[in-house]
C-alpha cells in the first residue's frame, strides 16, 4: 500500500454543541480506533445535500468501523441559529452526529474553503485525505477499505456501535412540507418532504384527506424521495419535482396513478446529455416546477439551471443557465443562476426564486428572439439581488432591497410577486410597477412557498409543519432594515502574480481519463471582475498564473474545477468513470506580506 501523508487531526469544537448524540459531547480521543469522516456542510447548499445522500450507503455498510460526523458551518445568518440546525438535521434525514459550529471554529482549524468538504481521519487520529465537492463517495469507499485492512492488521481498528443516537420522533400531520398547489376542487396538495409523501388537505388547509406514497424513500409507483415542487398541468394532473430521485413525476388526483415522465433516477454530471428523450436524460435535484408557454419549466437547483419538459414530444432540454454558480443576466444560454428553487408563471414572465444569490429574477422572451427551441430567444433579468454574498432584510427600492435565501415566488393578481423569504421568516412583495420591495408578513417559520386561494394567500410554513392562511394586506408591514454580507476569513494574497493550484489526486486504482482529450477543466472569475488583470476564463489545466490588478485591495475569487477519473486496469473492458467537481468562492485581501500561491484541494492533500 502506498504511504500516505499523516497530519494530526485538530479537535472538534463548536459553540452550538452536538446533535444526534443523546446529549453527549464527542472528542476525537473518544473516537480513536474508528475511521472518522468529517462532512463540512451547511443546509442551504444543494451540493451538501447531494453529499449527504452519497454517504448513506457507505454509512450503512461500515457502521461498525466508520463514524461520520457532520460539522455544520453556516453561510447565512439564519443557519447560525441552533434550532434551524436542529430542524435541518431532521429535515434531511441526517443519521449521524452533527457538531453545530456557528462561528466556523472547526472549519478554520481544518482550513476548509468550500461547502461541501469531506475530511478522512484514520483510527490513530491523523488526517489522511480531503475532498471538496461532490462525487467522491467511491474514492472514500476505497480508502475506507484500505484503512480497515491496514488497521485491522496493526490492531488499531476498534469495531462496535457508533455514537449516533436518533432523536425522538414528533407527531404532526406534515413534517417540513416543501411546496403546495390548490386543486380544482379547492383542496390543497402538499409535498410532505421529510416523510417522502404527498398529502391532500381539505380546503381549510388542515384536515388530512389522504396520503400518497409509502413514506419510504423510493422511485416505485407508490414512492418518492424528498419531493418538493408541484405544478398543476392543463389536463388536471399534477407534476411533482421528486428532488432526491432526480426525477419529474406526474400524479393523477382522480385515479391515484403516479408516473415518471422525466429523469432516470440518477444525478446529472458534467458531460451528461443536456437534451433528449426525457426518460433517458439524467436530472439534478429538480426543486420546483411551473407550466408556462406550453412546457413544464424545471428549477434544476442541483446544476444552477432552468430546464424544460415538453410533453408533446416527451423531451427535456436546458433552457437557461451554464451550470456556473452566480448572478449573471443576459441571453438565457449565457446566464448564471445559484440554486434556483422557486418558479411562478405570470403572463409573459417566469419568476424565479434564486436562493443562493438571495435574488428574485425572471425569464422573458426577447421581442426579436426566435423561441423555437428551449432557451432560444429568451433573456434572464434580475429584479432583486446582487450576488452570492449579500443578503438581509431591507425594504425599499429593488436595487438596494435585500432578501435572505428565498425558496418560493407566487404571482399576485395585480402583477406583483409574493416572495417566500425563507431565512428571514417573512413573506415579501416585489412590485414591478413601482420597483419597490415591501414586507407582507413576518413571524413565519422558514416559509418555502405560497398559494393564492381566493382573496387569501396560503403560506407553506415549512419549519412549523403547516399551512398558514393570511389575508393579503393593503399596506405592507414595516420592518427594521438589516443587511449582511457572508463573513469568511479572507486569505491574504501578495500583489502581482498569484499561482492557483487545484490539487487533484486520482483515487487508488484510478487515473485521469484522457481517452477523448483533457479530463480536467478550470474556470476562474472574480467579484469585482476588475480584481483580475489576467487569468480569468476557462482552460483545461488545474494550475494557472493569475495576475492581480493594481489598485484593487479585496474581492472574491470564483474557481470551478472538474476532473474525470476512470479505472486504471487494462483488463477491464468497460472501466467505471467518475466526475469530481467543486466551486469555490475565496475572499481575498491584497497585502504586501500575503501569499503568492493559493492551493485548493479537489481531492487528496495539499503538500505545499
XYZ file of C-alpha atoms in Angstrom:
608
model
C 0.000 0.000 0.000
C 1.384 3.438 -0.899
C 2.351 5.575 2.080
C 0.061 8.480 2.918
C 0.772 11.871 4.404
C -0.113 11.941 8.112
C -1.307 15.158 9.716
C -2.670 15.126 13.273
C -6.391 15.999 13.232
C -7.375 19.115 15.225
C -10.007 18.712 17.936
C -13.684 19.307 17.137
C -15.147 22.452 18.700
C -18.412 24.261 18.065
C -20.309 26.743 20.186
C -23.669 25.230 19.206
C -22.860 21.809 20.667
C -23.728 18.320 19.495
C -26.844 16.833 17.891
C -27.794 13.164 17.437
C -25.621 12.028 20.360
C -28.176 11.716 23.156
C -26.768 14.835 24.824
C -23.173 13.605 24.884
C -20.209 15.691 23.713
C -17.756 13.888 21.439
C -13.986 14.285 21.185
C -11.515 12.761 18.753
C -9.811 10.756 21.553
C -13.245 9.204 22.253
C -13.310 8.046 18.622
C -9.774 6.678 18.489
C -9.784 3.286 16.795
C -12.581 4.303 14.406
C -12.329 5.798 10.931
C -13.851 9.281 11.158
C -15.249 11.185 8.177
C -15.949 14.859 8.787
C -18.600 16.299 6.483
C -18.389 20.106 6.460
C -21.815 21.216 5.271
C -24.440 23.921 5.523
C -28.105 23.238 4.993
C -28.717 25.902 2.328
C -26.256 24.154 -0.017
C -27.760 21.683 -2.501
C -24.310 20.189 -3.161
C -24.065 19.430 0.575
C -27.426 17.678 0.376
C -26.124 15.603 -2.546
C -23.172 14.506 -0.398
C -25.482 13.515 2.450
C -27.197 11.149 0.022
C -23.895 9.907 -1.429
C -22.719 8.913 2.053
C -25.824 6.984 3.124
C -24.747 3.644 1.605
C -21.181 3.910 2.902
C -22.502 4.868 6.323
C -24.726 1.794 6.477
C -22.133 -0.626 5.094
C -19.376 0.365 7.528
C -21.451 1.398 10.529
C -19.306 -0.718 12.909
C -15.980 0.836 11.866
C -16.738 4.300 10.388
C -18.160 7.310 12.216
C -19.446 10.136 10.031
C -19.670 13.492 11.797
C -21.417 16.413 10.179
C -19.764 19.737 11.003
C -22.419 22.346 10.317
C -20.662 25.502 9.103
C -23.177 28.265 8.232
C -23.164 30.639 5.289
C -26.324 32.639 6.050
C -27.134 34.308 9.377
C -30.207 32.113 9.775
C -28.076 28.982 9.515
C -26.221 30.006 12.676
C -29.475 29.655 14.651
C -29.249 26.425 16.630
C -32.915 25.492 16.236
C -32.579 25.903 12.479
C -29.732 23.383 12.505
C -31.834 21.005 14.631
C -34.624 21.329 12.065
C -32.281 20.759 9.127
C -30.819 17.593 10.657
C -34.309 16.110 10.867
C -35.496 17.605 7.570
C -32.735 15.906 5.556
C -32.642 12.611 7.438
C -29.117 13.006 8.875
C -28.403 9.792 10.778
C -25.025 10.576 12.322
C -23.705 13.005 14.963
C -23.612 16.668 13.987
C -21.454 19.395 15.512
C -23.110 22.818 15.342
C -20.227 25.221 14.642
C -21.867 28.655 14.128
C -18.579 30.571 14.449
C -16.712 28.299 11.967
C -14.123 27.341 14.605
C -13.570 23.789 13.350
C -13.880 24.949 9.711
C -10.899 27.256 10.326
C -8.890 24.602 12.179
C -9.162 22.284 9.175
C -8.523 25.132 6.660
C -11.746 24.329 4.813
C -12.569 26.648 1.905
C -15.734 25.209 0.360
C -19.083 23.591 1.052
C -19.143 20.607 0.998
C -15.753 19.307 2.117
C -15.015 15.793 3.402
C -12.026 15.026 5.643
C -10.984 11.439 6.451
C -9.250 10.733 9.789
C -7.626 7.343 10.375
C -8.046 5.252 13.572
C -4.881 6.765 15.035
C -6.190 10.319 14.720
C -4.421 11.524 11.564
C -5.941 13.305 8.584
C -5.295 11.135 5.535
C -7.480 12.712 2.835
C -9.566 15.753 1.988
C -12.168 16.050 -0.775
C -14.092 19.148 -1.844
C -17.396 18.956 -3.698
C -19.486 16.022 -4.843
C -18.762 12.672 -6.425
C -16.144 11.369 -4.003
C -18.086 8.520 -2.369
C -16.371 5.851 -4.490
C -12.915 7.199 -3.635
C -13.720 7.365 0.069
C -15.135 3.826 -0.070
C -11.814 2.543 -1.460
C -9.857 4.497 1.140
C -12.046 3.169 3.944
C -11.474 -0.413 2.767
C -7.695 0.211 2.730
C -7.799 1.733 6.208
C -9.871 -1.143 7.574
C -7.370 -3.682 6.221
C -4.336 -1.679 7.388
C -5.563 -1.019 10.906
C -7.030 -4.475 11.379
C -3.546 -5.842 10.670
C -1.985 -3.325 13.078
C -4.579 -3.999 15.765
C -5.581 -0.321 15.853
C -9.121 -0.692 14.471
C -11.897 -0.743 17.060
C -15.257 -2.022 15.854
C -18.591 -1.562 17.594
C -21.655 0.605 17.825
C -21.210 4.243 16.915
C -22.188 7.338 18.933
C -25.318 8.142 16.892
C -28.494 8.444 18.985
C -31.673 9.188 16.980
C -33.919 11.991 18.244
C -37.420 11.259 19.463
C -39.967 11.390 16.599
C -42.560 14.166 16.693
C -46.183 13.578 15.682
C -47.501 16.190 13.221
C -49.700 15.882 10.140
C -46.954 17.386 7.966
C -43.189 17.273 8.504
C -41.160 20.003 6.795
C -43.550 20.442 3.849
C -41.922 21.949 0.759
C -44.475 23.246 -1.764
C -48.236 23.236 -2.302
C -50.785 23.630 -5.064
C -54.557 24.137 -4.918
C -56.520 21.525 -6.842
C -59.615 22.467 -8.901
C -61.933 21.243 -6.134
C -60.427 23.660 -3.619
C -58.335 21.162 -1.684
C -54.552 21.504 -1.328
C -51.891 19.045 -2.414
C -48.714 19.419 -0.348
C -45.290 17.842 -0.737
C -44.587 16.363 2.695
C -40.886 16.353 2.013
C -39.301 14.710 5.042
C -41.897 11.920 5.055
C -41.437 11.265 1.293
C -45.147 11.677 0.560
C -47.772 13.927 -0.950
C -50.639 14.894 1.350
C -54.040 16.158 0.244
C -55.578 18.576 2.738
C -59.159 19.833 2.831
C -59.954 23.378 1.744
C -59.292 24.550 5.304
C -55.640 23.582 4.840
C -55.691 21.428 7.961
C -57.741 18.239 7.652
C -55.837 15.356 6.052
C -57.885 13.697 3.309
C -55.296 11.219 2.015
C -51.595 10.444 1.787
C -49.860 9.443 -1.434
C -46.712 7.350 -1.180
C -45.403 4.708 1.188
C -43.386 7.138 3.293
C -40.147 5.303 2.473
C -37.528 6.574 0.021
C -38.030 5.063 -3.429
C -38.764 5.565 -7.117
C -41.511 2.987 -7.495
C -45.142 3.510 -8.497
C -46.015 4.494 -4.916
C -42.864 6.102 -3.535
C -40.990 9.426 -3.511
C -37.667 10.703 -2.203
C -37.938 14.155 -0.609
C -40.434 15.611 -3.111
C -40.609 19.401 -3.424
C -42.236 21.375 -6.254
C -45.761 20.844 -7.589
C -47.419 22.237 -10.713
C -50.991 21.826 -11.906
C -51.000 20.722 -15.556
C -53.673 21.626 -18.135
C -55.227 18.147 -18.003
C -55.768 18.318 -14.221
C -52.834 16.113 -13.261
C -50.011 17.400 -11.044
C -46.320 17.392 -11.917
C -44.055 16.607 -8.963
C -40.387 17.538 -8.567
C -39.140 14.335 -6.938
C -35.983 16.034 -5.814
C -33.683 13.348 -4.406
C -34.851 10.867 -7.039
C -33.662 13.416 -9.647
C -36.930 12.895 -11.487
C -40.178 14.560 -12.524
C -43.314 12.543 -11.812
C -46.954 13.096 -12.715
C -49.697 12.317 -10.193
C -53.320 11.935 -11.231
C -55.571 13.041 -8.319
C -58.562 11.321 -9.922
C -57.062 7.824 -10.206
C -54.135 7.982 -7.800
C -51.752 6.881 -10.560
C -48.122 8.004 -10.386
C -45.864 8.046 -13.447
C -42.258 9.092 -14.039
C -42.075 11.363 -17.083
C -38.512 12.702 -16.862
C -35.238 11.585 -15.332
C -33.516 8.242 -14.867
C -33.201 8.304 -11.084
C -29.506 9.149 -11.462
C -27.901 12.521 -10.842
C -26.708 14.591 -13.814
C -22.948 15.174 -14.037
C -20.830 17.363 -16.309
C -20.585 15.701 -19.709
C -24.017 14.067 -19.486
C -26.627 14.857 -22.164
C -28.466 18.159 -21.707
C -31.354 17.342 -24.025
C -33.158 14.317 -25.402
C -35.865 11.787 -24.565
C -36.997 12.737 -21.084
C -36.758 9.250 -19.563
C -33.187 8.838 -20.857
C -31.626 12.087 -19.606
C -30.340 12.465 -16.039
C -31.594 15.387 -13.926
C -30.131 17.012 -10.791
C -32.284 17.930 -7.794
C -35.319 19.471 -9.522
C -36.752 21.772 -6.848
C -39.784 23.464 -8.361
C -41.992 23.373 -11.468
C -44.242 25.730 -13.420
C -46.396 25.332 -16.518
C -45.558 28.212 -18.876
C -45.707 28.666 -22.655
C -46.858 25.105 -23.334
C -43.980 23.471 -21.461
C -43.179 22.403 -17.921
C -40.299 24.539 -16.644
C -37.985 22.965 -14.085
C -35.865 24.769 -11.480
C -32.836 22.469 -11.618
C -31.280 23.515 -8.321
C -28.528 20.902 -8.434
C -26.836 22.372 -11.527
C -27.928 26.040 -11.301
C -30.066 25.914 -14.435
C -33.639 26.078 -15.710
C -34.746 23.129 -17.872
C -37.972 22.370 -19.717
C -40.042 19.258 -20.294
C -42.184 19.180 -23.429
C -44.982 16.617 -23.037
C -45.831 16.915 -26.726
C -42.688 15.068 -27.784
C -41.523 13.691 -24.424
C -38.197 15.564 -24.344
C -36.238 17.621 -21.839
C -33.669 20.341 -22.549
C -31.687 23.070 -20.846
C -33.477 26.398 -21.261
C -31.275 28.765 -19.239
C -28.019 28.742 -17.307
C -24.481 27.494 -17.886
C -24.082 25.410 -14.635
C -21.765 28.139 -13.303
C -22.977 29.411 -9.935
C -23.569 33.136 -9.598
C -25.747 36.002 -10.769
C -25.282 36.949 -14.420
C -28.128 38.272 -16.563
C -28.448 38.238 -20.332
C -29.350 35.705 -23.015
C -30.704 32.548 -21.384
C -27.863 30.342 -22.620
C -25.276 32.659 -21.017
C -26.991 33.441 -17.699
C -25.756 32.219 -14.321
C -28.038 31.062 -11.526
C -27.355 29.879 -7.993
C -29.666 27.096 -6.876
C -32.992 28.234 -8.378
C -35.656 26.876 -6.039
C -38.973 28.532 -6.857
C -40.931 29.238 -10.071
C -44.129 31.140 -10.843
C -45.643 31.769 -14.278
C -47.279 35.160 -14.848
C -48.194 36.181 -18.368
C -45.047 36.896 -20.350
C -42.711 36.321 -17.371
C -41.489 33.284 -15.490
C -40.483 34.417 -12.000
C -37.601 32.637 -10.267
C -36.505 32.492 -6.628
C -32.723 32.181 -6.994
C -31.948 31.128 -3.446
C -28.156 31.238 -3.076
C -27.942 34.759 -4.520
C -30.904 35.838 -2.353
C -32.478 37.090 -5.558
C -35.737 37.237 -7.475
C -35.246 37.028 -11.225
C -37.334 36.377 -14.304
C -37.184 34.913 -17.793
C -38.987 36.519 -20.707
C -38.896 36.286 -24.464
C -36.875 38.904 -26.262
C -39.063 40.877 -28.634
C -36.836 39.995 -31.578
C -35.994 36.484 -30.420
C -36.657 33.143 -32.029
C -38.042 30.752 -29.407
C -38.395 27.572 -31.437
C -36.032 25.682 -29.084
C -35.916 25.831 -25.267
C -33.936 28.905 -24.270
C -33.667 30.376 -27.783
C -34.881 33.940 -27.839
C -35.215 34.176 -24.065
C -33.416 36.548 -21.714
C -32.808 36.475 -17.947
C -33.175 39.600 -15.799
C -32.874 40.338 -12.063
C -35.483 42.212 -10.027
C -33.917 41.952 -6.550
C -30.469 40.745 -5.501
C -26.813 41.402 -6.267
C -24.903 38.137 -5.870
C -23.789 35.249 -3.710
C -22.557 37.208 -0.698
C -25.050 39.992 0.095
C -28.299 39.324 1.915
C -30.515 40.678 4.675
C -33.977 42.090 5.299
C -34.315 45.543 3.769
C -37.346 47.052 2.043
C -37.427 49.911 -0.440
C -36.198 50.341 -3.990
C -35.421 46.962 -5.541
C -31.824 47.860 -6.417
C -30.959 48.204 -2.715
C -33.520 45.822 -1.137
C -32.261 42.597 0.438
C -33.656 39.075 0.841
C -32.196 36.036 2.601
C -32.292 32.706 0.707
C -35.838 32.832 -0.732
C -37.273 29.498 -1.840
C -40.611 30.476 -3.372
C -42.372 33.015 -5.590
C -46.108 33.484 -6.209
C -47.678 35.643 -8.917
C -50.295 38.015 -7.462
C -53.388 39.329 -9.292
C -52.053 42.900 -9.562
C -48.919 41.832 -11.462
C -46.637 41.875 -8.433
C -44.958 38.803 -6.981
C -45.002 37.466 -3.422
C -41.687 36.065 -2.189
C -41.269 33.317 0.386
C -38.239 34.961 2.027
C -37.285 31.770 3.768
C -34.366 32.630 6.028
C -35.938 35.963 7.024
C -39.096 34.105 8.135
C -41.138 36.570 6.103
C -43.447 36.991 3.143
C -42.214 39.830 0.918
C -43.594 41.506 -2.210
C -41.920 42.938 -5.307
C -43.971 45.349 -7.411
C -42.616 45.747 -10.971
C -44.732 48.868 -11.468
C -43.115 50.829 -8.628
C -39.846 48.901 -8.435
C -40.296 48.562 -4.673
C -39.927 45.679 -2.225
C -42.168 45.561 0.855
C -42.891 43.110 3.658
C -46.331 41.499 3.786
C -45.930 39.329 6.882
C -43.333 38.364 9.464
C -43.102 35.744 12.219
C -43.422 32.892 9.766
C -41.034 29.940 10.198
C -38.971 29.162 7.100
C -41.746 29.797 4.563
C -40.898 27.862 1.416
C -43.861 28.591 -0.889
C -47.278 30.241 -1.054
C -50.526 29.596 -2.916
C -53.300 32.037 -3.820
C -56.698 30.981 -2.512
C -59.452 33.497 -3.340
C -58.507 36.717 -1.511
C -56.065 34.945 0.769
C -52.563 33.667 0.386
C -51.734 30.298 1.941
C -48.129 30.044 3.067
C -46.205 26.792 3.469
C -44.534 27.289 6.867
C -42.014 24.545 6.436
C -40.404 24.629 9.889
C -43.796 24.917 11.617
C -45.041 21.921 9.627
C -48.269 23.561 8.486
C -50.089 25.760 6.005
C -50.891 29.261 7.270
C -53.663 31.350 5.694
C -53.087 35.113 5.528
C -55.259 37.938 4.258
C -53.378 39.891 1.629
C -52.868 43.268 3.315
C -53.460 46.544 1.527
C -50.420 48.062 3.185
C -47.111 46.350 3.885
C -45.739 45.718 7.341
C -42.743 47.916 8.183
C -39.620 46.193 9.480
C -36.231 47.436 10.578
C -33.680 47.150 7.783
C -30.846 44.680 8.282
C -28.025 43.989 5.833
C -25.496 41.169 5.949
C -22.524 40.004 3.931
C -21.256 36.448 4.101
C -18.375 36.530 6.572
C -15.490 34.165 5.929
C -11.899 34.923 6.827
C -10.168 36.493 3.840
C -6.963 34.926 2.503
C -4.056 37.365 2.410
C -2.513 37.389 -1.075
C 0.512 39.328 -2.297
C 0.015 41.761 -5.196
C 1.163 40.799 -8.655
C 1.091 37.190 -9.872
C -0.838 34.564 -7.924
C -0.226 30.881 -8.583
C -3.516 28.979 -8.407
C -3.153 25.226 -7.876
C -6.192 22.949 -7.734
C -4.968 19.741 -6.100
C -6.392 16.545 -7.554
C -5.069 13.069 -6.808
C -6.968 10.288 -8.557
C -8.380 7.660 -6.169
C -6.499 4.417 -5.704
C -6.864 2.206 -8.781
C -7.922 5.092 -10.998
C -6.272 7.552 -13.371
C -7.286 10.678 -15.237
C -9.431 9.762 -18.226
C -7.635 11.233 -21.257
C -9.020 8.914 -23.931
C -11.063 11.667 -25.542
C -8.906 14.679 -24.722
C -8.299 16.619 -21.485
C -10.200 15.256 -18.499
C -9.885 18.370 -16.360
C -11.478 21.817 -16.535
C -10.791 25.040 -14.673
C -12.974 28.161 -14.804
C -11.851 31.326 -12.995
C -13.635 34.653 -12.486
C -13.741 37.345 -9.810
C -16.001 39.767 -7.963
C -15.390 42.533 -8.800
C -14.187 41.483 -12.263
C -11.516 44.199 -12.034
C -9.714 42.101 -9.380
C -8.057 40.076 -12.169
C -5.921 41.785 -14.771
C -5.218 38.418 -16.414
C -6.066 34.755 -15.946
C -9.867 34.767 -15.953
C -11.757 32.319 -18.173
C -11.832 28.623 -18.941
C -8.990 26.162 -19.523
C -8.027 22.525 -19.073
C -5.020 22.794 -16.719
C -5.700 22.660 -12.972
C -2.903 25.178 -12.358
C -2.849 28.752 -13.578
C -0.964 32.005 -13.022
C -3.358 34.842 -12.237
C -2.361 38.493 -12.394
C -3.992 40.713 -9.761
C -4.848 44.221 -10.871
C -3.213 47.249 -9.299
C -5.408 49.317 -7.023
C -7.946 46.599 -6.086
C -7.425 45.663 -2.432
C -10.048 42.964 -1.894
C -12.536 40.755 -3.704
C -13.742 37.211 -4.188
C -12.037 34.710 -6.468
C -14.509 32.267 -8.058
C -12.974 28.943 -9.066
C -14.795 25.993 -10.640
C -12.820 22.779 -11.178
C -13.713 19.408 -12.661
C -11.703 16.191 -13.085
C -12.776 12.823 -14.517
C -11.019 9.614 -13.469
C -11.509 6.005 -14.610
C -10.426 2.516 -13.542
C -6.716 2.040 -14.259
C -6.727 -1.600 -15.304
C -6.284 -2.614 -18.974
C -8.149 -5.869 -18.340
C -11.388 -4.037 -17.536
C -13.358 -3.806 -20.765
C -15.745 -1.120 -19.544
C -13.928 0.930 -16.887
C -16.033 2.802 -14.371
C -15.532 6.558 -14.559
C -16.303 9.259 -12.018
C -16.561 13.037 -12.202
C -15.236 15.184 -9.355
C -16.411 18.782 -9.313
C -16.389 21.755 -6.945
C -16.957 25.526 -6.969
C -15.087 27.821 -4.583
C -15.675 31.457 -3.674
C -12.483 32.546 -1.899
C -12.434 36.008 -0.274
C -9.050 37.651 -0.942
C -7.297 40.563 0.726
C -4.287 42.006 -1.115
C -1.380 42.718 1.254
C 2.367 43.089 0.716
C 3.164 40.162 3.038
C 0.467 37.887 1.592
C 0.970 34.519 -0.101
C 1.943 34.133 -3.751
C 0.209 30.765 -4.064
C -3.372 29.606 -3.450
C -3.935 25.871 -3.157
C -7.467 24.447 -3.362
C -7.981 20.750 -2.711
C -10.403 18.962 -5.019
C -9.204 15.530 -3.851
C -6.152 14.477 -1.855
C -3.884 16.580 0.375
C -2.032 19.767 -0.474
C 1.646 19.005 0.147
C 2.759 22.647 -0.132
